[in-house]
PDB file of C-alpha atoms in Angstrom:
ATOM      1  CA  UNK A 404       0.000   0.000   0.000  1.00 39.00           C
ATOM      2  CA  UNK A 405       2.916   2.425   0.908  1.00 42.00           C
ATOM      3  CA  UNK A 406       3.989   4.204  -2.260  1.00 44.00           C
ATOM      4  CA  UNK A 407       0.675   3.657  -4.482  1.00 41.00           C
ATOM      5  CA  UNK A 408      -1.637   5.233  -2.276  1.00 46.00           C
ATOM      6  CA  UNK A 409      -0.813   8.351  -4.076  1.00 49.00           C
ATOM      7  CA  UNK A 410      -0.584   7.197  -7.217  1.00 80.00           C
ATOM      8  CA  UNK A 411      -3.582   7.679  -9.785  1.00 87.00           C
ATOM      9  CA  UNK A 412      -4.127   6.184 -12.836  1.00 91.00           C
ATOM     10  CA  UNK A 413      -2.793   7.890 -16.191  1.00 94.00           C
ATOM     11  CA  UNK A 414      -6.163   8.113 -17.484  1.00 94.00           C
ATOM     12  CA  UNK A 415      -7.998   9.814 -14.670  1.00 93.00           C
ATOM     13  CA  UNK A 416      -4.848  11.893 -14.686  1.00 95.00           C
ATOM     14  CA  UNK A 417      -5.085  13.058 -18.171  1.00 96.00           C
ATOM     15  CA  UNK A 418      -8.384  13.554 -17.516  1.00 96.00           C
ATOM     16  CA  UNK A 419      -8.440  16.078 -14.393  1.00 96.00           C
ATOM     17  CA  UNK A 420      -5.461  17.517 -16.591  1.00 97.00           C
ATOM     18  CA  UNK A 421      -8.010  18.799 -18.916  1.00 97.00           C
ATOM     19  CA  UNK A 422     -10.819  19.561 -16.393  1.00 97.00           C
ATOM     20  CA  UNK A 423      -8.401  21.644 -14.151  1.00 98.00           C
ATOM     21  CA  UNK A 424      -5.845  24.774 -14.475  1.00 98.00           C
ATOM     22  CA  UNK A 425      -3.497  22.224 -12.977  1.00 98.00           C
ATOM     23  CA  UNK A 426      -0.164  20.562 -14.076  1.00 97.00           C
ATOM     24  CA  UNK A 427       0.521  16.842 -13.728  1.00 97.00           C
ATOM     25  CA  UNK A 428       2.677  17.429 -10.628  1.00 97.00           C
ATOM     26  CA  UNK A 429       0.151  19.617  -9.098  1.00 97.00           C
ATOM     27  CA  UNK A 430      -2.766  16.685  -9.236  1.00 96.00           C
ATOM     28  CA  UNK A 431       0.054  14.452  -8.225  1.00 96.00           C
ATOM     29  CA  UNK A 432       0.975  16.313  -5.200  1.00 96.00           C
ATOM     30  CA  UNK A 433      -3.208  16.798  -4.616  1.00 96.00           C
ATOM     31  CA  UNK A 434      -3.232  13.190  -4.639  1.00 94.00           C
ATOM     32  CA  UNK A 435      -0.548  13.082  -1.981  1.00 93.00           C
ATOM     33  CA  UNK A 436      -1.732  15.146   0.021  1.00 94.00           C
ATOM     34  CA  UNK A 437      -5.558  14.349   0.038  1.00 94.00           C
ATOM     35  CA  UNK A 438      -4.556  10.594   0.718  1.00 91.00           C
ATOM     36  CA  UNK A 439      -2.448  11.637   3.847  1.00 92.00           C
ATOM     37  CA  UNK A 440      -5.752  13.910   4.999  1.00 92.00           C
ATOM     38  CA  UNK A 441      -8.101  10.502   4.337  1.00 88.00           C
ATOM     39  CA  UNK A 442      -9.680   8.849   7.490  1.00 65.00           C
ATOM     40  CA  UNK A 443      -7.335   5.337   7.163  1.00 58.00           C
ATOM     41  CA  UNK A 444     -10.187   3.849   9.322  1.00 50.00           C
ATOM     42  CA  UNK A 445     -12.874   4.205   6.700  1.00 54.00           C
ATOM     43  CA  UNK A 446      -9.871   2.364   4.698  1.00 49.00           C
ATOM     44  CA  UNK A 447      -7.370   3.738   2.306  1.00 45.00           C
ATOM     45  CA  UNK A 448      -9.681   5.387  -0.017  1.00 51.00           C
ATOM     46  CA  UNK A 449     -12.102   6.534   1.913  1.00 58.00           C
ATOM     47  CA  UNK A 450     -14.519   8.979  -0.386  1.00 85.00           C
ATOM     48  CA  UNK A 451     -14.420  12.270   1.845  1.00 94.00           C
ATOM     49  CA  UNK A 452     -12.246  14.050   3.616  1.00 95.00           C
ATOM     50  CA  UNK A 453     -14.027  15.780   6.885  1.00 95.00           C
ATOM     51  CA  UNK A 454     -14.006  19.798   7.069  1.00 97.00           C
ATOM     52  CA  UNK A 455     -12.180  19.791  10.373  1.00 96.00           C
ATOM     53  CA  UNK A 456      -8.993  17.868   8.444  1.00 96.00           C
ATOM     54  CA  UNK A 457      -8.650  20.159   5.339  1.00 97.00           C
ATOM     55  CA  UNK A 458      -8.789  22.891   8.114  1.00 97.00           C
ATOM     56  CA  UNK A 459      -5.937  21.788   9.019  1.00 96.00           C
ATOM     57  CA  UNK A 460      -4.060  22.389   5.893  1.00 97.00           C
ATOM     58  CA  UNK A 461      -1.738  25.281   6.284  1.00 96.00           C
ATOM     59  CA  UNK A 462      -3.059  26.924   3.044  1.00 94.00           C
ATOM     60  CA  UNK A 463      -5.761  27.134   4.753  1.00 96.00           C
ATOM     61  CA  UNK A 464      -5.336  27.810   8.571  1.00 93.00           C
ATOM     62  CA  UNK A 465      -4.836  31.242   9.114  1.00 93.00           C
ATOM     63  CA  UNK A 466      -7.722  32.252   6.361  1.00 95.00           C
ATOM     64  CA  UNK A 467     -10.850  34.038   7.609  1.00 96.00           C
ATOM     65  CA  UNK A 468     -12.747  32.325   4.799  1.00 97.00           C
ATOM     66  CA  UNK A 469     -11.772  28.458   5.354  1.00 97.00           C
ATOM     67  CA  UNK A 470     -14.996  27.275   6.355  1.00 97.00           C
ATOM     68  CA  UNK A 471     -17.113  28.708   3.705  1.00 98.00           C
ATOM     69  CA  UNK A 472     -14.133  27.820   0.768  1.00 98.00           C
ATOM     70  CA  UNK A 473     -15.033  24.164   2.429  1.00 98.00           C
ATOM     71  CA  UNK A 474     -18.887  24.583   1.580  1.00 98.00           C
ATOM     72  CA  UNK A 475     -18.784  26.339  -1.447  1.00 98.00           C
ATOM     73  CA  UNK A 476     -16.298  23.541  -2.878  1.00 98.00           C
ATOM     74  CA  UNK A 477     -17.951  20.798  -1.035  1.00 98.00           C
ATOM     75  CA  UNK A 478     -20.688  18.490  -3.180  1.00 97.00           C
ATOM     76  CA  UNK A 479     -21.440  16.724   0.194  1.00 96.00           C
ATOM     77  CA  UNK A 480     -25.753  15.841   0.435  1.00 95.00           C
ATOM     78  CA  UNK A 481     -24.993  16.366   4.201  1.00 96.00           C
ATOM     79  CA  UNK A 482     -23.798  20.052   3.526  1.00 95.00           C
ATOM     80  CA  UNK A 483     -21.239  19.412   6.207  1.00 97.00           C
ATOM     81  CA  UNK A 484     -18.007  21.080   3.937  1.00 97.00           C
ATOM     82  CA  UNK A 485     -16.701  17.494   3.400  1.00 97.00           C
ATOM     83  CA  UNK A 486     -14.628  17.253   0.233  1.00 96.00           C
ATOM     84  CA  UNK A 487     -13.784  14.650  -1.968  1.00 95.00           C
ATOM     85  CA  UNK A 488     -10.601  14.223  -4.091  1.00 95.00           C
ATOM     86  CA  UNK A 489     -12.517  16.218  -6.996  1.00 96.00           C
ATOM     87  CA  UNK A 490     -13.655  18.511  -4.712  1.00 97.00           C
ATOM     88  CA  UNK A 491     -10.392  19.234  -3.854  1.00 97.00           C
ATOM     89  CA  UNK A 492      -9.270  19.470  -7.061  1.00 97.00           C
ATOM     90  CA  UNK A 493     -11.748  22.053  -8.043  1.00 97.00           C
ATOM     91  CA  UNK A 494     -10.467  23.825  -4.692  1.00 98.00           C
ATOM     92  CA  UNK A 495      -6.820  23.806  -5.981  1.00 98.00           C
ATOM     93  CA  UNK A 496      -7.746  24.738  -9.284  1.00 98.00           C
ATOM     94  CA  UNK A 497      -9.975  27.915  -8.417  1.00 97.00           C
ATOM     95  CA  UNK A 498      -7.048  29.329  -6.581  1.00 97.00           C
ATOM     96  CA  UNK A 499      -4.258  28.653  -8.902  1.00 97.00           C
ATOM     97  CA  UNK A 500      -2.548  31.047 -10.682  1.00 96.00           C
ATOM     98  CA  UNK A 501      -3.090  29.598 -14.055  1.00 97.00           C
ATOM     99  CA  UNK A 502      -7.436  29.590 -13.369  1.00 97.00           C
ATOM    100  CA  UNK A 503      -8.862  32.704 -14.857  1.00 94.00           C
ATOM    101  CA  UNK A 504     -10.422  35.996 -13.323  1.00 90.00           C
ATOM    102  CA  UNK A 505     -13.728  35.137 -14.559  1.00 90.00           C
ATOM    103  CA  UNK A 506     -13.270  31.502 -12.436  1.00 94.00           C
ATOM    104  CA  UNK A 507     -11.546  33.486  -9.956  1.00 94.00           C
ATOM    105  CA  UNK A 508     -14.689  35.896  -9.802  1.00 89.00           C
ATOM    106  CA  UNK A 509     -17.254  33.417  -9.617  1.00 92.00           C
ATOM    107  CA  UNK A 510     -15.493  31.577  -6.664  1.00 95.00           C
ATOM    108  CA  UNK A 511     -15.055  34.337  -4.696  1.00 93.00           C
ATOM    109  CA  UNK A 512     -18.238  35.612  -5.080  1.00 92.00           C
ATOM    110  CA  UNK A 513     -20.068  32.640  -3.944  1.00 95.00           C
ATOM    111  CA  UNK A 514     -17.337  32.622  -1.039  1.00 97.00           C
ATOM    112  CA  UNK A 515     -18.295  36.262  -0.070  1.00 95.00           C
ATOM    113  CA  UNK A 516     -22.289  35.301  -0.391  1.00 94.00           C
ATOM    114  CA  UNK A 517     -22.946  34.092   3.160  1.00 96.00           C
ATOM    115  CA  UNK A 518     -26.126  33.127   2.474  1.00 94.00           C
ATOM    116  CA  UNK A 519     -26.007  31.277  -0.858  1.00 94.00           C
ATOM    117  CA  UNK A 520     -28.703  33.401  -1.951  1.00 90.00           C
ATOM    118  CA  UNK A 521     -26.956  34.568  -5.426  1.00 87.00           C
ATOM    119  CA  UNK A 522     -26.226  37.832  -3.989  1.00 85.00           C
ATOM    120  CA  UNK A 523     -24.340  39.916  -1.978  1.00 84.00           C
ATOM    121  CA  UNK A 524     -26.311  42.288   0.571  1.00 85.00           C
ATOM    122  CA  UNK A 525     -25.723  43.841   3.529  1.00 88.00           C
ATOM    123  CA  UNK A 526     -25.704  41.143   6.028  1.00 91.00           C
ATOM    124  CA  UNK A 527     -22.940  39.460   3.109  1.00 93.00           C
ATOM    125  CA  UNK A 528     -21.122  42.571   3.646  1.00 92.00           C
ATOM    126  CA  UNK A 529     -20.939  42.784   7.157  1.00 94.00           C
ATOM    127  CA  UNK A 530     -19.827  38.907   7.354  1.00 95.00           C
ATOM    128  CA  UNK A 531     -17.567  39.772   4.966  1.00 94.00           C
ATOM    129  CA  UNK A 532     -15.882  42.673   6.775  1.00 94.00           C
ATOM    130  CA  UNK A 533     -15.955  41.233  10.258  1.00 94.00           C
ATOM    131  CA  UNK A 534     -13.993  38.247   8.682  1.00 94.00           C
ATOM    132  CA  UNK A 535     -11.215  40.264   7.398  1.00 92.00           C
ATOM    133  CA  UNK A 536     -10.945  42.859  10.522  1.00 91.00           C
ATOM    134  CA  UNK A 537     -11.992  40.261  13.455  1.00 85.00           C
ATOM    135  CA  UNK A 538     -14.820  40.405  15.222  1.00 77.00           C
ATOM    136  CA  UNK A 539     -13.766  41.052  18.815  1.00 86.00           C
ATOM    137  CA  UNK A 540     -14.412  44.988  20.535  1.00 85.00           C
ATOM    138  CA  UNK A 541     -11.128  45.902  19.480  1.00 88.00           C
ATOM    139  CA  UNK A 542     -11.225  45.415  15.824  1.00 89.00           C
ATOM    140  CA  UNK A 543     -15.273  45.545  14.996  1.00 90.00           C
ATOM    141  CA  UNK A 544     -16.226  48.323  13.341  1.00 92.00           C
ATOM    142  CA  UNK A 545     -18.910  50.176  14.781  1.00 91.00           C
ATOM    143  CA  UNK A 546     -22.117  50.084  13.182  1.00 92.00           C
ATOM    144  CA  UNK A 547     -21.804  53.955  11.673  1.00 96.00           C
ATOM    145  CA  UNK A 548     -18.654  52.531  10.498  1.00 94.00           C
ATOM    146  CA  UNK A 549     -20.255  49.526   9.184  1.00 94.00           C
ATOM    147  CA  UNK A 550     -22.999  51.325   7.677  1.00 93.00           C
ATOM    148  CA  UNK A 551     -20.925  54.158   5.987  1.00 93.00           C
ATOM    149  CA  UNK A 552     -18.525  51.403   4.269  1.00 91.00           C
ATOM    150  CA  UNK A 553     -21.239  49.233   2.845  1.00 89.00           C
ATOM    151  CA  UNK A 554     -23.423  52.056   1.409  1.00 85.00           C
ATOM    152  CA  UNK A 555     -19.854  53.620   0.121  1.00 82.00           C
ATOM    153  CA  UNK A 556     -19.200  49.991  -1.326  1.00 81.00           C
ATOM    154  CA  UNK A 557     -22.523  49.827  -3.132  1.00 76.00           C
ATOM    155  CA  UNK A 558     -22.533  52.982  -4.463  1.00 73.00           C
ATOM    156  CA  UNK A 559     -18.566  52.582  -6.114  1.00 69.00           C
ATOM    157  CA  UNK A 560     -20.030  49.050  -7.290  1.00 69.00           C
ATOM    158  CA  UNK A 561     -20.680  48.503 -10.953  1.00 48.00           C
ATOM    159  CA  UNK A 562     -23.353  45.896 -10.654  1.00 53.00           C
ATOM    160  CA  UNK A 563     -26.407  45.428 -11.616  1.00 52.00           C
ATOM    161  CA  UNK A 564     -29.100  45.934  -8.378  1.00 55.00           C
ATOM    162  CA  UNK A 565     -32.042  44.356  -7.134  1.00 57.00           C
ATOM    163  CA  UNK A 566     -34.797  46.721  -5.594  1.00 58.00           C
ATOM    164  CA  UNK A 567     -33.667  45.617  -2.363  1.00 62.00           C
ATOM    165  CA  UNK A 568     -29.932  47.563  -2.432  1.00 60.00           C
ATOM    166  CA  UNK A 569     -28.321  43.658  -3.324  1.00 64.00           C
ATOM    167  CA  UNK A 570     -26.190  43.172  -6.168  1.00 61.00           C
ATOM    168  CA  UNK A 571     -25.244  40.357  -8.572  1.00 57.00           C
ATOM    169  CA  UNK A 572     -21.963  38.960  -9.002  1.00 53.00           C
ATOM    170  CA  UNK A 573     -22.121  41.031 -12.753  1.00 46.00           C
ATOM    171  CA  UNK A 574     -18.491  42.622 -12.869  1.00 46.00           C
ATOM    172  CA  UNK A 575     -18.399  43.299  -8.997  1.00 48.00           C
ATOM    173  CA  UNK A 576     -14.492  41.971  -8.379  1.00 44.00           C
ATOM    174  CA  UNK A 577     -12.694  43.803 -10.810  1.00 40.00           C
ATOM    175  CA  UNK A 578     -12.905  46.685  -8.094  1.00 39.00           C
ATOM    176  CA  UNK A 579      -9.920  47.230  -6.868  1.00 34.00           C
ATOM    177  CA  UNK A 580     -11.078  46.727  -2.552  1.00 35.00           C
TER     178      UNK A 580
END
């Protein structure tokens, strides 16, 4: 078992090749890693990986958006942020430097919508803003603060806007924030 744990077959290789903005060596070291994350009690190919263990990943550690990259790139039925190997493929391949802005874009966007509601309002805002400054008395903004930023933020955005003040993910992150 050792050595071809990580090993996947040239086919399926070629294959996420073409599906991904990744190299060979990049899926390969996916693999790697993905099959040292795997439950070996579930046995060596178990199909998920749990939230809490690609949390762990130092990629992903220290960012304020870990849990909600996990559930937007989840497919899980139980919602729970799970991923699979594909999953984490797509993961990989959103971020890498080779994907392009309008992947980038769409990613991010359903990242930054809280929600999942298809847009980004207020309360998205907020979430997103707490995330980046923290959220303890020190660094929270107050809710003037809060308040003035999102209604400057809409008004610089060039969306398109629902009669509610929400906007669309139309051209929204080629802002410069």
């Amino acid at each position: 078992m050792g050595g071809t744990s990580s090993k996947l077959p040239k086919d399926l290789l070629s294959e996420y090749q073409e599906l991904t903005f990744l190299t060979k060596q990049e899926i390969l070291m996916a693999h790697k890693i993905f099959s040292e994350l795997q439950d070996r009690e579930n046995g060596p190919y178990s199909s998920r990986v749990s939230m809490e263990k690609v949390l762990t990943l130092p990629e992903l550690k220290s960012n304020p958006f870990r849990k909600r990259i996990c559930h937007v790139f989840s497919t899980s039925d139980m919602k729970d942020g799970s991923l699979s190997f594909e999953d984490f493929l797509d993961l990989l391949s959103a971020f890498s430097d080779s994907a392009t802005l309008e992947i980038k874009s769409h990613y991010a966007f359903r990242i930054f919508d809280f929600d999942d509601d298809g847009t980004l309002d207020a309360r998205d805002l907020e979430k997103l803003v707490n995330s980046l400054t923290g959220e303890t008395d020190d660094t929270r903004l107050t809710a003037e603060e809060m308040r003035q930023l999102i209604s400057n933020f809409i008004q610089d955005c060039v969306v398109k806007f629902t009669p509610n003040g929400s906007c669309f993910p139309v051209r929204i992150f080629h802002l410069r924030l």
